[in-house]
PDB file of C-alpha atoms and ligand atoms in Angstrom:
ATOM      1  CA  MET A  18     -75.595  32.642 -78.879  1.00  0.00           C
ATOM      2  CA  GLU A  19     -75.693  33.186 -82.971  1.00  0.00           C
ATOM      3  CA  LYS A  20     -73.110  31.144 -84.579  1.00  0.00           C
ATOM      4  CA  ARG A  21     -72.126  33.170 -86.314  1.00  0.00           C
ATOM      5  CA  ILE A  22     -68.448  31.878 -87.815  1.00  0.00           C
ATOM      6  CA  ILE A  23     -68.242  29.306 -90.258  1.00  0.00           C
ATOM      7  CA  VAL A  24     -65.080  26.833 -90.780  1.00  0.00           C
ATOM      8  CA  ALA A  25     -64.093  26.412 -94.484  1.00  0.00           C
ATOM      9  CA  LEU A  26     -63.154  22.181 -94.405  1.00  0.00           C
ATOM     10  CA  ASP A  27     -60.440  22.627 -97.605  1.00  0.00           C
ATOM     11  CA  PHE A  28     -59.917  19.176 -97.185  1.00  0.00           C
ATOM     12  CA  SER A  29     -59.952  16.179 -99.884  1.00  0.00           C
ATOM     13  CA  SER A  30     -60.225  13.214 -97.336  1.00  0.00           C
ATOM     14  CA  ALA A  31     -62.960  12.596 -95.325  1.00  0.00           C
ATOM     15  CA  GLU A  32     -60.255  11.414 -92.449  1.00  0.00           C
ATOM     16  CA  THR A  33     -58.490  14.790 -91.969  1.00  0.00           C
ATOM     17  CA  ALA A  34     -61.851  16.556 -92.166  1.00  0.00           C
ATOM     18  CA  LEU A  35     -63.571  14.409 -89.381  1.00  0.00           C
ATOM     19  CA  ASN A  36     -60.127  14.812 -87.313  1.00  0.00           C
ATOM     20  CA  LEU A  37     -60.453  18.544 -87.153  1.00  0.00           C
ATOM     21  CA  VAL A  38     -64.643  18.073 -86.642  1.00  0.00           C
ATOM     22  CA  ASP A  39     -63.524  16.423 -83.731  1.00  0.00           C
ATOM     23  CA  SER A  40     -62.223  19.225 -82.346  1.00  0.00           C
ATOM     24  CA  LEU A  41     -65.197  21.930 -82.469  1.00  0.00           C
ATOM     25  CA  ASP A  42     -68.346  22.526 -80.820  1.00  0.00           C
ATOM     26  CA  PRO A  43     -71.574  22.375 -82.751  1.00  0.00           C
ATOM     27  CA  LYS A  44     -72.597  24.706 -80.794  1.00  0.00           C
ATOM     28  CA  LEU A  45     -69.920  27.540 -81.427  1.00  0.00           C
ATOM     29  CA  CYS A  46     -69.846  27.167 -85.238  1.00  0.00           C
ATOM     30  CA  ARG A  47     -71.353  26.346 -88.540  1.00  0.00           C
ATOM     31  CA  LEU A  48     -69.491  24.219 -91.323  1.00  0.00           C
ATOM     32  CA  LYS A  49     -68.543  24.606 -95.544  1.00  0.00           C
ATOM     33  CA  ILE A  50     -68.169  21.844 -97.504  1.00  0.00           C
ATOM     34  CA  GLY A  51     -67.092  23.079-100.763  1.00  0.00           C
ATOM     35  CA  LYS A  52     -65.953  21.301-104.001  1.00  0.00           C
ATOM     36  CA  GLU A  53     -62.801  19.873-103.222  1.00  0.00           C
ATOM     37  CA  LEU A  54     -64.270  17.797 -99.573  1.00  0.00           C
ATOM     38  CA  TYR A  55     -67.378  17.508-101.721  1.00  0.00           C
ATOM     39  CA  THR A  56     -66.149  15.907-104.772  1.00  0.00           C
ATOM     40  CA  ALA A  57     -64.178  13.468-102.819  1.00  0.00           C
ATOM     41  CA  CYS A  58     -65.556  12.502-100.069  1.00  0.00           C
ATOM     42  CA  GLY A  59     -69.634  13.202-101.605  1.00  0.00           C
ATOM     43  CA  PRO A  60     -72.617  13.006 -99.402  1.00  0.00           C
ATOM     44  CA  ASP A  61     -71.578   9.952 -96.856  1.00  0.00           C
ATOM     45  CA  LEU A  62     -69.356  12.419 -95.531  1.00  0.00           C
ATOM     46  CA  LEU A  63     -71.731  15.189 -95.131  1.00  0.00           C
ATOM     47  CA  LYS A  64     -74.375  13.192 -93.243  1.00  0.00           C
ATOM     48  CA  GLN A  65     -71.829  11.942 -91.180  1.00  0.00           C
ATOM     49  CA  ILE A  66     -70.454  15.699 -90.181  1.00  0.00           C
ATOM     50  CA  GLN A  67     -75.000  16.467 -89.454  1.00  0.00           C
ATOM     51  CA  GLY A  68     -74.707  13.398 -87.595  1.00  0.00           C
ATOM     52  CA  ARG A  69     -72.509  14.965 -85.232  1.00  0.00           C
ATOM     53  CA  GLY A  70     -74.540  17.531 -84.890  1.00  0.00           C
ATOM     54  CA  PHE A  71     -73.414  20.237 -87.463  1.00  0.00           C
ATOM     55  CA  GLU A  72     -74.713  22.226 -89.288  1.00  0.00           C
ATOM     56  CA  VAL A  73     -73.522  23.073 -93.051  1.00  0.00           C
ATOM     57  CA  PHE A  74     -72.939  25.554 -95.842  1.00  0.00           C
ATOM     58  CA  LEU A  75     -72.749  23.327 -99.054  1.00  0.00           C
ATOM     59  CA  ASP A  76     -70.673  26.090-101.609  1.00  0.00           C
ATOM     60  CA  LEU A  77     -71.265  24.166-104.680  1.00  0.00           C
ATOM     61  CA  LYS A  78     -71.953  27.510-106.440  1.00  0.00           C
ATOM     62  CA  PHE A  79     -74.475  25.868-108.942  1.00  0.00           C
ATOM     63  CA  HIS A  80     -73.959  27.057-112.606  1.00  0.00           C
ATOM     64  CA  ASP A  81     -76.272  25.499-115.078  1.00  0.00           C
ATOM     65  CA  ILE A  82     -79.729  25.650-116.402  1.00  0.00           C
ATOM     66  CA  PRO A  83     -82.212  26.715-114.364  1.00  0.00           C
ATOM     67  CA  ASN A  84     -84.325  23.000-114.468  1.00  0.00           C
ATOM     68  CA  THR A  85     -81.252  21.297-113.435  1.00  0.00           C
ATOM     69  CA  VAL A  86     -79.984  23.790-110.619  1.00  0.00           C
ATOM     70  CA  ALA A  87     -83.384  23.355-109.440  1.00  0.00           C
ATOM     71  CA  LYS A  88     -82.855  19.373-109.154  1.00  0.00           C
ATOM     72  CA  ALA A  89     -79.770  19.724-107.609  1.00  0.00           C
ATOM     73  CA  VAL A  90     -80.612  22.567-105.131  1.00  0.00           C
ATOM     74  CA  ASN A  91     -83.709  20.374-104.487  1.00  0.00           C
ATOM     75  CA  VAL A  92     -81.470  17.457-103.303  1.00  0.00           C
ATOM     76  CA  ALA A  93     -79.694  19.206-101.429  1.00  0.00           C
ATOM     77  CA  GLY A  94     -82.820  20.432 -99.688  1.00  0.00           C
ATOM     78  CA  ASN A  95     -83.680  16.528 -99.074  1.00  0.00           C
ATOM     79  CA  MET A  96     -79.758  16.555 -97.315  1.00  0.00           C
ATOM     80  CA  GLY A  97     -81.039  19.168 -95.188  1.00  0.00           C
ATOM     81  CA  VAL A  98     -78.235  21.508 -95.297  1.00  0.00           C
ATOM     82  CA  TRP A  99     -78.424  24.739 -93.914  1.00  0.00           C
ATOM     83  CA  MET A 100     -77.207  26.728 -97.067  1.00  0.00           C
ATOM     84  CA  LEU A 101     -76.150  26.372-100.414  1.00  0.00           C
ATOM     85  CA  ASN A 102     -75.180  28.519-103.295  1.00  0.00           C
ATOM     86  CA  VAL A 103     -75.345  29.035-106.910  1.00  0.00           C
ATOM     87  CA  HIS A 104     -74.025  31.670-109.302  1.00  0.00           C
ATOM     88  CA  ALA A 105     -76.007  35.133-109.613  1.00  0.00           C
ATOM     89  CA  SER A 106     -74.598  35.037-113.466  1.00  0.00           C
ATOM     90  CA  GLY A 107     -76.786  32.112-113.976  1.00  0.00           C
ATOM     91  CA  GLY A 108     -79.853  34.342-114.619  1.00  0.00           C
ATOM     92  CA  ARG A 109     -82.436  35.511-112.473  1.00  0.00           C
ATOM     93  CA  LEU A 110     -84.635  32.619-113.907  1.00  0.00           C
ATOM     94  CA  MET A 111     -82.224  29.752-112.946  1.00  0.00           C
ATOM     95  CA  MET A 112     -82.567  31.867-109.193  1.00  0.00           C
ATOM     96  CA  GLU A 113     -85.984  31.615-109.220  1.00  0.00           C
ATOM     97  CA  ALA A 114     -85.928  27.725-110.112  1.00  0.00           C
ATOM     98  CA  ALA A 115     -83.433  27.163-107.317  1.00  0.00           C
ATOM     99  CA  ARG A 116     -85.769  29.355-105.018  1.00  0.00           C
ATOM    100  CA  ASP A 117     -88.681  27.487-106.183  1.00  0.00           C
ATOM    101  CA  ALA A 118     -87.070  24.053-105.197  1.00  0.00           C
ATOM    102  CA  LEU A 119     -86.472  24.563-101.661  1.00  0.00           C
ATOM    103  CA  LEU A 120     -90.548  26.049-101.240  1.00  0.00           C
ATOM    104  CA  GLU A 121     -91.742  22.488-100.328  1.00  0.00           C
ATOM    105  CA  PHE A 122     -89.397  22.471 -97.042  1.00  0.00           C
ATOM    106  CA  GLY A 123     -91.055  25.571 -95.355  1.00  0.00           C
ATOM    107  CA  SER A 124     -89.400  26.797 -92.401  1.00  0.00           C
ATOM    108  CA  GLN A 125     -86.861  24.354 -92.501  1.00  0.00           C
ATOM    109  CA  ARG A 126     -85.797  24.829 -95.814  1.00  0.00           C
ATOM    110  CA  PRO A 127     -82.046  25.983 -96.111  1.00  0.00           C
ATOM    111  CA  LYS A 128     -81.031  29.652 -96.652  1.00  0.00           C
ATOM    112  CA  LEU A 129     -80.409  30.050-100.578  1.00  0.00           C
ATOM    113  CA  ILE A 130     -77.641  32.685-101.251  1.00  0.00           C
ATOM    114  CA  ALA A 131     -76.002  33.515-104.739  1.00  0.00           C
ATOM    115  CA  VAL A 132     -71.463  34.056-105.589  1.00  0.00           C
ATOM    116  CA  THR A 133     -71.968  37.453-107.349  1.00  0.00           C
ATOM    117  CA  VAL A 134     -68.462  38.567-109.222  1.00  0.00           C
ATOM    118  CA  LEU A 135     -66.155  35.575-107.683  1.00  0.00           C
ATOM    119  CA  THR A 136     -63.269  37.749-105.801  1.00  0.00           C
ATOM    120  CA  SER A 137     -60.550  36.500-108.275  1.00  0.00           C
ATOM    121  CA  LEU A 138     -62.134  38.084-111.429  1.00  0.00           C
ATOM    122  CA  ALA A 139     -60.696  41.332-111.365  1.00  0.00           C
ATOM    123  CA  GLN A 140     -61.911  44.297-113.682  1.00  0.00           C
ATOM    124  CA  VAL A 141     -59.199  43.008-117.005  1.00  0.00           C
ATOM    125  CA  ASP A 142     -60.883  39.740-116.303  1.00  0.00           C
ATOM    126  CA  LEU A 143     -64.513  41.049-116.172  1.00  0.00           C
ATOM    127  CA  ILE A 144     -63.461  42.684-119.766  1.00  0.00           C
ATOM    128  CA  GLN A 145     -62.344  39.545-121.530  1.00  0.00           C
ATOM    129  CA  VAL A 146     -65.491  38.060-120.623  1.00  0.00           C
ATOM    130  CA  GLY A 147     -67.590  40.916-122.269  1.00  0.00           C
ATOM    131  CA  ILE A 148     -68.623  43.133-118.575  1.00  0.00           C
ATOM    132  CA  ASP A 149     -67.368  46.573-119.375  1.00  0.00           C
ATOM    133  CA  ARG A 150     -68.830  47.582-115.816  1.00  0.00           C
ATOM    134  CA  SER A 151     -66.277  47.799-112.933  1.00  0.00           C
ATOM    135  CA  PRO A 152     -66.090  44.693-110.272  1.00  0.00           C
ATOM    136  CA  GLU A 153     -67.737  46.857-107.431  1.00  0.00           C
ATOM    137  CA  GLU A 154     -70.904  47.748-110.302  1.00  0.00           C
ATOM    138  CA  GLN A 155     -71.326  44.182-111.485  1.00  0.00           C
ATOM    139  CA  VAL A 156     -71.575  42.685-107.510  1.00  0.00           C
ATOM    140  CA  SER A 157     -74.068  45.542-107.286  1.00  0.00           C
ATOM    141  CA  LYS A 158     -76.050  45.053-109.998  1.00  0.00           C
ATOM    142  CA  LEU A 159     -76.236  41.571-109.161  1.00  0.00           C
ATOM    143  CA  ALA A 160     -76.359  41.497-105.599  1.00  0.00           C
ATOM    144  CA  PHE A 161     -80.098  42.898-106.187  1.00  0.00           C
ATOM    145  CA  LEU A 162     -80.800  40.932-109.273  1.00  0.00           C
ATOM    146  CA  THR A 163     -80.703  38.220-106.814  1.00  0.00           C
ATOM    147  CA  ARG A 164     -82.537  40.053-103.778  1.00  0.00           C
ATOM    148  CA  GLU A 165     -85.448  40.665-106.563  1.00  0.00           C
ATOM    149  CA  ALA A 166     -85.198  36.488-107.325  1.00  0.00           C
ATOM    150  CA  GLY A 167     -86.657  35.883-104.050  1.00  0.00           C
ATOM    151  CA  LEU A 168     -82.649  34.723-102.645  1.00  0.00           C
ATOM    152  CA  ASP A 169     -81.728  35.396 -99.059  1.00  0.00           C
ATOM    153  CA  GLY A 170     -78.250  36.604 -99.483  1.00  0.00           C
ATOM    154  CA  VAL A 171     -74.891  37.035-100.771  1.00  0.00           C
ATOM    155  CA  VAL A 172     -71.548  35.739-100.569  1.00  0.00           C
ATOM    156  CA  CYS A 173     -69.357  38.803-100.628  1.00  0.00           C
ATOM    157  CA  SER A 174     -65.627  40.470 -99.719  1.00  0.00           C
ATOM    158  CA  ALA A 175     -64.954  42.427 -96.630  1.00  0.00           C
ATOM    159  CA  ALA A 176     -64.438  44.922 -99.474  1.00  0.00           C
ATOM    160  CA  GLU A 177     -67.847  44.983-100.583  1.00  0.00           C
ATOM    161  CA  THR A 178     -69.779  44.546 -97.422  1.00  0.00           C
ATOM    162  CA  PRO A 179     -70.638  48.088 -96.486  1.00  0.00           C
ATOM    163  CA  LEU A 180     -71.885  49.235-100.105  1.00  0.00           C
ATOM    164  CA  LEU A 181     -74.174  46.520 -99.319  1.00  0.00           C
ATOM    165  CA  ARG A 182     -75.178  46.768 -96.381  1.00  0.00           C
ATOM    166  CA  ALA A 183     -76.361  49.871 -97.177  1.00  0.00           C
ATOM    167  CA  GLN A 184     -77.869  49.290-100.513  1.00  0.00           C
ATOM    168  CA  LEU A 185     -79.762  46.273 -99.543  1.00  0.00           C
ATOM    169  CA  PRO A 186     -82.401  45.538 -96.780  1.00  0.00           C
ATOM    170  CA  LYS A 187     -81.854  44.519 -93.568  1.00  0.00           C
ATOM    171  CA  ASP A 188     -82.534  40.928 -93.392  1.00  0.00           C
ATOM    172  CA  PHE A 189     -80.910  40.610 -96.946  1.00  0.00           C
ATOM    173  CA  CYS A 190     -78.362  38.333 -95.070  1.00  0.00           C
ATOM    174  CA  LEU A 191     -74.134  38.836 -95.851  1.00  0.00           C
ATOM    175  CA  VAL A 192     -71.853  36.278 -95.786  1.00  0.00           C
ATOM    176  CA  THR A 193     -68.014  37.101 -96.292  1.00  0.00           C
ATOM    177  CA  PRO A 194     -64.663  34.867 -96.352  1.00  0.00           C
ATOM    178  CA  GLY A 195     -61.172  36.694 -96.150  1.00  0.00           C
ATOM    179  CA  ILE A 196     -61.351  36.848 -91.985  1.00  0.00           C
ATOM    180  CA  ARG A 197     -57.918  36.735 -89.797  1.00  0.00           C
ATOM    181  CA  ARG A 198     -57.110  38.393 -86.275  1.00  0.00           C
ATOM    182  CA  ALA A 199     -54.089  40.323 -86.948  1.00  0.00           C
ATOM    183  CA  SER A 200     -51.737  37.327 -85.361  1.00  0.00           C
ATOM    184  CA  ASP A 201     -53.231  35.052 -88.549  1.00  0.00           C
ATOM    185  CA  ALA A 202     -50.961  34.888 -91.572  1.00  0.00           C
ATOM    186  CA  VAL A 203     -52.878  36.599 -94.352  1.00  0.00           C
ATOM    187  CA  GLY A 204     -52.066  33.630 -96.953  1.00  0.00           C
ATOM    188  CA  ASP A 205     -53.311  33.999-100.427  1.00  0.00           C
ATOM    189  CA  GLN A 206     -56.199  36.243 -99.678  1.00  0.00           C
ATOM    190  CA  LYS A 207     -56.490  39.691-101.199  1.00  0.00           C
ATOM    191  CA  ARG A 208     -58.543  41.845 -98.941  1.00  0.00           C
ATOM    192  CA  ILE A 209     -58.828  40.792 -95.537  1.00  0.00           C
ATOM    193  CA  VAL A 210     -60.402  42.436 -92.520  1.00  0.00           C
ATOM    194  CA  GLY A 211     -60.838  41.431 -89.040  1.00  0.00           C
ATOM    195  CA  PRO A 212     -63.824  39.967 -87.251  1.00  0.00           C
ATOM    196  CA  LEU A 213     -65.511  42.775 -85.566  1.00  0.00           C
ATOM    197  CA  GLU A 214     -65.148  45.117 -88.544  1.00  0.00           C
ATOM    198  CA  ALA A 215     -66.640  42.582 -90.437  1.00  0.00           C
ATOM    199  CA  VAL A 216     -69.145  42.193 -88.478  1.00  0.00           C
ATOM    200  CA  ARG A 217     -69.340  45.905 -87.993  1.00  0.00           C
ATOM    201  CA  SER A 218     -69.453  46.428 -91.047  1.00  0.00           C
ATOM    202  CA  GLY A 219     -72.815  44.375 -91.865  1.00  0.00           C
ATOM    203  CA  SER A 220     -71.424  40.717 -92.570  1.00  0.00           C
ATOM    204  CA  ASP A 221     -73.891  38.083 -91.009  1.00  0.00           C
ATOM    205  CA  TYR A 222     -71.724  35.079 -91.600  1.00  0.00           C
ATOM    206  CA  LEU A 223     -68.166  35.113 -91.398  1.00  0.00           C
ATOM    207  CA  VAL A 224     -66.086  32.348 -93.314  1.00  0.00           C
ATOM    208  CA  VAL A 225     -63.123  30.961 -91.667  1.00  0.00           C
ATOM    209  CA  GLY A 226     -60.424  28.743 -92.904  1.00  0.00           C
ATOM    210  CA  ARG A 227     -57.022  28.416 -92.002  1.00  0.00           C
ATOM    211  CA  PRO A 228     -56.867  30.818 -89.336  1.00  0.00           C
ATOM    212  CA  ILE A 229     -58.890  27.843 -87.404  1.00  0.00           C
ATOM    213  CA  THR A 230     -58.134  24.720 -89.542  1.00  0.00           C
ATOM    214  CA  GLN A 231     -54.075  25.071 -88.786  1.00  0.00           C
ATOM    215  CA  ALA A 232     -54.116  26.448 -85.528  1.00  0.00           C
ATOM    216  CA  ASP A 233     -52.471  24.414 -82.947  1.00  0.00           C
ATOM    217  CA  SER A 234     -55.895  24.216 -80.994  1.00  0.00           C
ATOM    218  CA  PRO A 235     -58.771  24.657 -83.854  1.00  0.00           C
ATOM    219  CA  ASN A 236     -61.409  25.220 -80.664  1.00  0.00           C
ATOM    220  CA  GLU A 237     -59.306  27.938 -78.935  1.00  0.00           C
ATOM    221  CA  ALA A 238     -58.970  29.853 -82.223  1.00  0.00           C
ATOM    222  CA  LEU A 239     -62.607  28.910 -82.792  1.00  0.00           C
ATOM    223  CA  LEU A 240     -63.707  30.481 -79.401  1.00  0.00           C
ATOM    224  CA  GLU A 241     -61.130  33.470 -80.100  1.00  0.00           C
ATOM    225  CA  PHE A 242     -63.281  33.928 -82.778  1.00  0.00           C
ATOM    226  CA  ASN A 243     -66.452  33.441 -81.603  1.00  0.00           C
ATOM    227  CA  SER A 244     -65.242  35.916 -78.077  1.00  0.00           C
ATOM    228  CA  ALA A 245     -63.492  39.031 -80.942  1.00  0.00           C
ATOM    229  CA  ILE A 246     -67.196  39.484 -82.568  1.00  0.00           C
ATOM    230  CA  ALA A 247     -69.319  38.628 -78.816  1.00  0.00           C
ATOM    231  CA  SER A 248     -70.034  42.335 -78.666  1.00  0.00           C
ATOM    232  CA  VAL A 249     -72.369  42.324 -81.622  1.00  0.00           C
ATOM    233  CA  SER A 250     -73.372  39.440 -81.601  1.00  0.00           C
TER     234      SER A 250
HETATM  235  O1  C5P B  13     -58.456  29.879 -95.836  1.00  0.00           O
HETATM  236  P1  C5P B  13     -59.478  30.944 -95.469  1.00  0.00           P
HETATM  237  O2  C5P B  13     -59.445  31.820 -94.116  1.00  0.00           O
HETATM  238  O3  C5P B  13     -58.374  32.067 -96.439  1.00  0.00           O
HETATM  239  O4  C5P B  13     -60.891  30.535 -96.491  1.00  0.00           O
HETATM  240  C1  C5P B  13     -61.699  31.258 -96.713  1.00  0.00           C
HETATM  241  C2  C5P B  13     -62.902  30.268 -97.313  1.00  0.00           C
HETATM  242  O5  C5P B  13     -63.552  31.114 -97.886  1.00  0.00           O
HETATM  243  C3  C5P B  13     -62.225  29.079 -98.489  1.00  0.00           C
HETATM  244  O6  C5P B  13     -62.955  28.162 -98.494  1.00  0.00           O
HETATM  245  C4  C5P B  13     -62.414  29.980 -99.615  1.00  0.00           C
HETATM  246  O7  C5P B  13     -62.575  28.752-100.913  1.00  0.00           O
HETATM  247  C5  C5P B  13     -63.484  30.809 -99.283  1.00  0.00           C
HETATM  248  N1  C5P B  13     -63.712  31.739-100.541  1.00  0.00           N
HETATM  249  C6  C5P B  13     -63.050  33.204-100.217  1.00  0.00           C
HETATM  250  N2  C5P B  13     -63.150  33.832-101.214  1.00  0.00           N
HETATM  251  C7  C5P B  13     -64.472  34.206-101.903  1.00  0.00           C
HETATM  252  C8  C5P B  13     -65.115  33.081-101.949  1.00  0.00           C
HETATM  253  C9  C5P B  13     -65.321  31.578-100.838  1.00  0.00           C
HETATM  254  O8  C5P B  13     -61.737  33.031 -99.364  1.00  0.00           O
HETATM  255  N3  C5P B  13     -64.414  35.392-102.540  1.00  0.00           N
END
C-alpha cells in the first residue's frame, strides 16, 4: 500500500507527541514534524520517532541564502528524513543549492519539496509585499520555478491541486493539507476537501492533523482515511 497519509504532529512536548505516535502504525502513515515540535524537542525526538519505524517529513520551510539553506538541508539528509521543504520564494539559486546538497545521498535522498504561496496570504497580503499577481498565478509561477530547479514537488492547497496537476508532469509530487472527512470539525482551515477528492484531483500525499491527532482513537481515524482513498491508492 502506498502510504499517502502524513499525520501532522502539531504538539509542543515530546510526551504528547510520543503518546500519539505510539497509537499509530508506521505501516499505515508517515509523520510530519513542524516548527513547533522541532523547536521544542529537536533532533532527539526525530530520532526516537524514526526508531519506532516512522518515515518523517521535516516541515521547517527553509528560506535563507543558498549556502545556509544547503547546509541545513544536508544536515536533514544526514538525519535520514523522508521529506523536507524550503520556500520557493527563496529563489531558483537557493532551491538548486538545496537540491545539490542532497545529491550525496543518491537513491536514499529525501524528497525535497517547496512551499509556493502560504495559504494564509490573500491578494491584499501579496500586494503589501510587492506582488501584483493573483495568488493562483503566483502559486503556478513558483511551482514551475520549483520544477525547473529540480525539486520533487510542492505543498499546495486542495483548491490549487487540479490546476497544478494539469500544468505539471505526473511525477511532480503534490502534498496537500486542509483535508477533512464530512464528519470532521473544520477548525481554522478555510478551504477543505475530502481525502478521496484530494487524491482524485491529483494529490500524492495528504497532510492530516487534528482529524487524526484529536480523535478518540487516532489509529481508527487513520484507518478510515486510508480506506477512504483505498480505491485510488
Ligand atoms: O489539523 P490540520 O489537519 O488542519 O493540520 C494541517 C497541517 O498542515 C498543520 O500542520 C498545518 O500547519 C499544515 N499546513 C496547512 N496549510 C498549509 C500548509 C501547511 O494546514 N498551507
